[in-house]
Coordinates of C-alpha atoms in Angstrom, one line a residue:
Chain A
X964 CA -0.1 -43.8 -40.2
X965 CA -4.6 -44.5 -40.4
X966 CA -6.8 -42.7 -42.8
X967 CA -7.9 -39.7 -42.6
X968 CA -11.7 -40.0 -40.8
X969 CA -13.6 -38.6 -43.6
X970 CA -16.4 -37.1 -41.5
X971 CA -13.1 -33.9 -41.0
X972 CA -13.2 -30.9 -43.2
X973 CA -11.9 -27.2 -42.4
X974 CA -14.7 -25.2 -40.4
X975 CA -16.6 -22.9 -42.8
X976 CA -17.5 -19.4 -41.1
X977 CA -21.6 -20.8 -40.7
X978 CA -19.6 -23.6 -39.0
X979 CA -19.4 -21.7 -35.7
X980 CA -22.5 -20.9 -34.4
X981 CA -23.2 -25.1 -34.5
X982 CA -19.2 -25.4 -32.5
X983 CA -20.2 -22.0 -30.2
X984 CA -22.7 -24.6 -28.4
X985 CA -20.6 -26.7 -26.6
X986 CA -17.2 -25.0 -27.0
X987 CA -19.3 -22.8 -24.5
X988 CA -20.3 -25.3 -22.2
X989 CA -16.6 -27.2 -22.0
X990 CA -15.3 -23.3 -21.4
X991 CA -18.6 -22.7 -18.0
X992 CA -17.8 -25.9 -17.0
X993 CA -14.3 -24.8 -15.8
X994 CA -12.3 -28.4 -15.9
X995 CA -10.5 -28.4 -18.5
X996 CA -9.9 -24.9 -20.9
X997 CA -8.5 -21.2 -19.5
X998 CA -10.4 -19.1 -22.3
X999 CA -11.8 -15.5 -20.7
X1000 CA -14.7 -15.7 -18.1
X1001 CA -16.9 -13.5 -20.4
X1002 CA -17.2 -15.0 -23.8
X1003 CA -20.3 -13.6 -26.5
X1004 CA -21.0 -15.7 -29.3
X1005 CA -19.5 -13.0 -31.2
X1006 CA -16.0 -12.6 -28.4
X1007 CA -15.0 -15.7 -28.2
X1008 CA -14.5 -16.5 -32.3
X1009 CA -11.3 -15.1 -32.7
X1010 CA -10.4 -17.4 -30.1
X1011 CA -11.7 -20.6 -32.3
X1012 CA -11.8 -19.8 -35.8
X1013 CA -8.5 -20.3 -36.9
X1014 CA -6.8 -17.7 -40.1
X1015 CA -4.2 -19.4 -43.1
X1016 CA -1.3 -20.3 -41.6
X1017 CA -3.5 -22.1 -38.7
X1018 CA -6.3 -23.9 -39.0
X1019 CA -9.2 -24.4 -37.5
X1020 CA -11.6 -28.3 -38.8
X1021 CA -14.9 -29.8 -37.5
X1022 CA -16.1 -33.1 -37.3
X1023 CA -19.6 -33.9 -38.2
X1024 CA -21.0 -36.8 -37.8
X1025 CA -24.7 -37.7 -38.8
X1026 CA -25.0 -33.8 -40.1
X1027 CA -24.2 -32.4 -36.3
X1028 CA -21.1 -31.0 -35.4
X1029 CA -19.9 -33.5 -32.5
X1030 CA -15.9 -31.7 -32.1
X1031 CA -13.5 -29.0 -33.3
X1032 CA -9.7 -29.0 -33.6
X1033 CA -7.6 -26.1 -33.9
X1034 CA -3.6 -25.9 -34.9
X1035 CA -1.3 -24.5 -36.1
X1036 CA 2.7 -22.2 -35.1
X1037 CA 2.9 -22.6 -31.4
X1038 CA 4.9 -19.3 -31.8
X1039 CA 5.4 -17.1 -34.5
X1040 CA 9.0 -16.7 -36.8
X1041 CA 11.8 -18.6 -34.9
X1042 CA 9.2 -21.3 -33.2
X1043 CA 7.0 -21.3 -35.8
X1044 CA 8.4 -25.0 -36.1
X1045 CA 6.4 -26.2 -33.4
X1046 CA 3.0 -26.8 -33.4
X1047 CA 0.0 -26.6 -31.0
X1048 CA -4.0 -27.6 -31.3
X1049 CA -6.6 -27.7 -29.2
X1050 CA -9.7 -29.8 -28.9
X1051 CA -13.3 -29.6 -27.9
X1052 CA -15.8 -32.7 -28.7
X1053 CA -19.7 -32.2 -27.7
X1054 CA -19.8 -34.0 -24.2
X1055 CA -23.6 -35.2 -25.5
X1056 CA -20.8 -37.2 -28.1
X1057 CA -18.2 -38.5 -26.0
X1058 CA -16.6 -41.7 -25.8
X1059 CA -17.3 -42.7 -29.3
X1060 CA -14.2 -42.0 -30.5
X1061 CA -13.9 -38.3 -31.8
X1062 CA -11.3 -36.8 -29.5
X1063 CA -9.6 -39.4 -31.2
X1064 CA -9.8 -38.9 -34.6
X1065 CA -9.3 -35.2 -34.3
X1066 CA -6.1 -36.0 -32.6
X1067 CA -5.2 -38.4 -35.6
X1068 CA -6.2 -36.1 -38.1
X1069 CA -4.0 -33.2 -36.2
X1070 CA -1.2 -34.8 -35.7
X1071 CA -1.2 -35.9 -39.4
X1072 CA -1.2 -32.3 -40.4
X1073 CA 1.4 -31.8 -38.3
X1074 CA 3.4 -34.4 -40.2
X1075 CA 2.1 -32.9 -43.8
X1076 CA 2.7 -29.3 -42.9
X1077 CA 6.6 -30.2 -41.8
X1078 CA 6.4 -29.6 -38.8
X1079 CA 9.6 -31.1 -36.4
X1080 CA 6.8 -31.6 -33.0
X1081 CA 3.3 -30.3 -31.2
X1082 CA 3.9 -28.5 -28.2
X1083 CA 0.6 -28.4 -25.4
X1084 CA 0.7 -25.7 -23.5
X1085 CA -2.0 -25.6 -21.2
X1086 CA -3.4 -29.7 -20.5
X1087 CA -5.5 -30.0 -17.2
X1088 CA -3.5 -32.1 -14.8
X1089 CA -7.4 -33.3 -13.8
X1090 CA -8.5 -33.6 -17.4
X1091 CA -6.8 -37.9 -16.7
X1092 CA -9.3 -38.4 -20.5
X1093 CA -6.8 -36.5 -22.7
X1094 CA -4.0 -36.9 -20.4
X1095 CA -4.3 -39.9 -21.2
X1096 CA -5.4 -39.4 -24.8
X1097 CA -2.2 -37.6 -25.9
X1098 CA 0.2 -39.9 -24.0
X1099 CA -1.7 -42.9 -26.2
X1100 CA -0.5 -40.2 -29.8
X1101 CA 2.5 -40.4 -27.7
X1102 CA 2.9 -37.3 -27.0
X1103 CA 5.1 -36.7 -23.4
X1104 CA 4.5 -34.6 -20.7
X1105 CA 7.8 -32.1 -20.4
X1106 CA 7.2 -30.9 -16.7
X1107 CA 4.5 -29.0 -15.1
X1108 CA 3.5 -25.4 -14.0
X1109 CA 1.9 -26.4 -9.8
X1110 CA -1.6 -25.3 -9.7
X1111 CA -2.2 -22.5 -12.7
X1112 CA -5.3 -23.7 -13.7
X1113 CA -8.0 -23.1 -11.1
X1114 CA -11.1 -26.2 -11.8
X1115 CA -14.3 -25.9 -10.4
X1116 CA -14.2 -29.3 -9.1
X1117 CA -11.0 -30.0 -8.5
X1118 CA -9.1 -26.3 -7.5
X1119 CA -5.8 -25.0 -8.7
X1120 CA -4.2 -28.0 -10.6
X1121 CA -1.3 -28.0 -12.7
X1122 CA -1.0 -27.8 -16.4
X1123 CA 0.7 -30.1 -18.5
X1124 CA 3.2 -29.0 -21.1
X1125 CA 3.5 -31.4 -23.3
X1126 CA 5.4 -32.9 -26.7
X1127 CA 5.1 -35.3 -29.4
X1128 CA 8.3 -34.8 -31.6
X1129 CA 8.1 -35.7 -35.4
X1130 CA 11.1 -35.3 -36.6
Chain B
X220 CA 12.4 -7.2 0.0
X221 CA 14.6 -4.3 -2.0
X222 CA 13.7 -0.4 -2.6
X223 CA 11.9 -0.3 -5.9
X224 CA 14.4 1.2 -8.6
X225 CA 13.4 4.8 -9.3
X226 CA 14.2 4.6 -12.6
X227 CA 11.7 2.3 -13.6
X228 CA 8.5 3.8 -14.3
X229 CA 5.6 2.5 -17.2
X230 CA 5.9 3.5 -20.3
X231 CA 4.1 5.9 -21.6
X232 CA 2.4 5.5 -26.0
X233 CA 5.4 8.5 -26.6
X234 CA 8.1 5.2 -25.4
X235 CA 7.7 3.2 -27.6
X236 CA 10.0 4.8 -30.6
X237 CA 12.8 4.1 -27.5
X238 CA 12.4 1.6 -27.2
X239 CA 12.3 0.3 -30.6
X240 CA 15.8 0.3 -31.4
X241 CA 17.2 -1.8 -29.1
X242 CA 14.1 -4.4 -29.5
X243 CA 14.6 -5.1 -33.2
X244 CA 18.4 -5.1 -32.9
X245 CA 17.5 -8.1 -30.0
X246 CA 15.0 -9.7 -32.5
X247 CA 16.8 -9.7 -35.2
X248 CA 19.8 -11.4 -33.1
X249 CA 17.4 -14.5 -33.2
X250 CA 18.4 -15.8 -30.0
X251 CA 16.8 -14.9 -27.1
X252 CA 12.6 -14.0 -28.7
X253 CA 10.3 -16.0 -31.4
X254 CA 8.2 -12.6 -32.5
X255 CA 6.9 -12.2 -36.4
X256 CA 9.9 -11.4 -38.6
X257 CA 8.5 -9.2 -40.8
X258 CA 7.7 -6.3 -37.0
X259 CA 7.7 -3.0 -37.7
X260 CA 7.8 0.1 -35.8
X261 CA 4.4 0.0 -36.3
X262 CA 3.4 -3.4 -35.8
X263 CA 5.4 -4.1 -33.4
X264 CA 3.7 -2.3 -31.3
X265 CA 1.2 -4.6 -29.4
X266 CA 3.4 -7.2 -29.4
X267 CA 4.9 -4.8 -26.3
X268 CA 3.2 -2.5 -25.4
X269 CA 0.5 -3.7 -23.1
X270 CA -3.0 -2.6 -21.5
X271 CA -5.0 -2.9 -18.7
X272 CA -4.6 -6.0 -16.3
X273 CA -0.6 -6.0 -18.1
X274 CA 1.6 -2.8 -17.6
X275 CA 5.2 -2.9 -19.2
X276 CA 7.7 -1.0 -17.9
X277 CA 11.0 1.4 -19.0
X278 CA 13.8 2.0 -17.7
X279 CA 15.2 5.4 -18.2
X280 CA 18.9 5.8 -17.0
X281 CA 20.5 9.4 -17.6
X282 CA 18.1 10.0 -19.7
X283 CA 17.9 7.1 -21.9
X284 CA 16.0 4.1 -22.1
X285 CA 18.5 1.2 -21.7
X286 CA 15.4 -1.5 -20.8
X287 CA 11.8 -3.0 -20.6
X288 CA 10.1 -5.2 -19.3
X289 CA 6.2 -6.5 -19.5
X290 CA 4.3 -9.2 -17.3
X291 CA 0.7 -9.4 -16.6
X292 CA -1.4 -13.0 -16.3
X293 CA 0.4 -16.5 -18.6
X294 CA -3.4 -16.2 -19.3
X295 CA -7.2 -15.1 -19.5
X296 CA -10.6 -16.6 -17.3
X297 CA -9.2 -19.5 -15.0
X298 CA -5.5 -19.4 -15.4
X299 CA -5.3 -15.3 -14.7
X300 CA -3.8 -16.1 -10.8
X301 CA 0.0 -16.7 -12.5
X302 CA 1.6 -14.2 -14.7
X303 CA 4.1 -13.9 -16.8
X304 CA 6.9 -11.4 -18.1
X305 CA 9.8 -10.7 -21.2
X306 CA 12.4 -8.2 -20.7
X307 CA 14.4 -6.7 -23.4
X308 CA 18.1 -4.6 -22.3
X309 CA 19.6 -2.8 -24.6
X310 CA 23.5 -4.0 -25.3
X311 CA 24.6 -1.3 -25.5
X312 CA 23.5 -1.4 -21.8
X313 CA 24.4 -4.2 -20.7
X314 CA 26.5 -5.8 -18.1
X315 CA 25.3 -2.8 -15.3
X316 CA 21.8 -4.8 -13.8
X317 CA 19.1 -3.6 -16.2
X318 CA 18.0 -7.3 -16.4
X319 CA 18.4 -7.2 -12.8
X320 CA 16.9 -4.3 -11.8
X321 CA 14.1 -4.9 -14.0
X322 CA 13.4 -8.9 -12.9
X323 CA 13.1 -7.3 -9.4
X324 CA 10.5 -5.0 -10.0
X325 CA 8.3 -7.6 -12.3
X326 CA 8.7 -10.8 -8.6
X327 CA 7.5 -7.8 -6.4
X328 CA 5.0 -5.7 -8.4
X329 CA 3.6 -9.9 -9.7
X330 CA 3.8 -10.0 -5.6
X331 CA 1.6 -6.9 -5.0
X332 CA -1.0 -7.8 -7.2
X333 CA -1.3 -11.0 -5.7
X334 CA -0.8 -13.8 -8.4
X335 CA 0.5 -17.3 -7.1
X336 CA 3.3 -17.8 -9.4
X337 CA 5.6 -16.2 -12.2
X338 CA 5.5 -18.7 -15.5
X339 CA 8.5 -18.4 -18.6
X340 CA 7.5 -19.5 -21.4
X341 CA 10.0 -19.8 -23.5
X342 CA 12.8 -18.9 -21.6
X343 CA 15.7 -19.8 -24.3
X344 CA 18.7 -22.0 -23.1
X345 CA 21.4 -21.5 -24.9
X346 CA 20.9 -17.9 -23.1
X347 CA 21.8 -18.4 -20.2
X348 CA 22.7 -15.3 -18.7
X349 CA 19.4 -15.0 -18.9
X350 CA 18.7 -18.8 -16.9
X351 CA 21.3 -17.3 -15.1
X352 CA 19.5 -14.4 -14.5
X353 CA 16.3 -16.0 -13.2
X354 CA 17.7 -19.6 -11.0
X355 CA 19.4 -16.4 -9.1
X356 CA 15.5 -14.6 -9.2
X357 CA 14.6 -18.0 -7.7
X358 CA 13.4 -20.0 -10.9
X359 CA 13.2 -23.0 -11.5
X360 CA 13.0 -24.8 -14.9
X361 CA 10.7 -26.8 -15.3
X362 CA 10.6 -28.2 -18.4
X363 CA 12.5 -27.7 -21.0
X364 CA 11.1 -28.7 -25.7
X365 CA 13.2 -30.0 -27.6
X366 CA 14.6 -27.5 -29.9
X367 CA 11.9 -25.5 -30.2
X368 CA 13.1 -22.6 -31.7
X369 CA 16.4 -21.9 -34.5
X370 CA 19.0 -20.0 -33.0
X371 CA 21.1 -18.1 -35.3
X372 CA 24.2 -19.1 -33.9
X373 CA 23.1 -22.6 -32.6
X374 CA 20.7 -24.4 -34.9
X375 CA 17.1 -25.4 -32.8
X376 CA 17.7 -25.3 -29.0
X377 CA 15.0 -25.4 -26.4
X378 CA 12.3 -23.3 -24.4
X379 CA 12.5 -23.9 -20.9
X380 CA 9.0 -23.3 -19.2
X381 CA 10.6 -21.8 -16.4
X382 CA 8.7 -20.7 -12.7
X383 CA 9.0 -18.8 -9.6
X384 CA 6.0 -19.2 -6.8
X385 CA 4.7 -16.7 -5.2
X386 CA 2.3 -18.2 -2.1

């Protein structure tokens, strides 16, 4: 286990307005996430900022928030021993390892919290940078729902379900 | 396409109190659904009763509501062309084809609404009656997340992702 990246910390309410610019850019690009089409600064807040037992974190580098992740139980009740997570990295900061650092944080957090695994429900198959990052963390593709995402560039593409066992 | 079962109709607000008894019995049995553990008549309502574009229906037989299904987009935005559904059948009415009739309704509804497929996100693998019913409707198991459901009887069992293409 690598030491935690000191640039990562829990998000505060005030951070949301600093996440929203790249969050909205990423959603509008239409390549990676199925969120409602008409989100605003205010209506998107509830889609990203989490309450316990879930957690939203930010990675702040040199005074700039350049990435964020949310994590927590994938299901309630009898499914709450498997976690899930979502990631947003400012495209202006791509290639600097922000996604990998957040991924490492998320895996460690789930392990510390006692989750038995982490499930990603919908990884866009053409988002190969993400797919390869998760595979390098040990995630495997459990299956792919064909054509379940309308990519702005690629049309209907599959959504991978990915899973990492932690015990 | 079989003609629609005339016993199936959209649920009204007043129906919820007639669904809740078997809904709560099924959830408490701990074999089929991951819902929060502490649901009440009032807090469970939002987990089952749907707003457009989703729909909740009931099957009323001889004055008794013996089953219910909810259906609608599985994801928002760029994922809203694939639907999903959940089903509850009063255990006292099992073996009478209520589940199959609701399944047929749900598949026809998605087809009429123009969905490109139906995805079930979490079919408990030990719920073999359900797995076989969906397979008989043409659903295939896309993949299985290992141990993702804590069955009251069987311990940690897998959750199938199942999919039926409609076009």
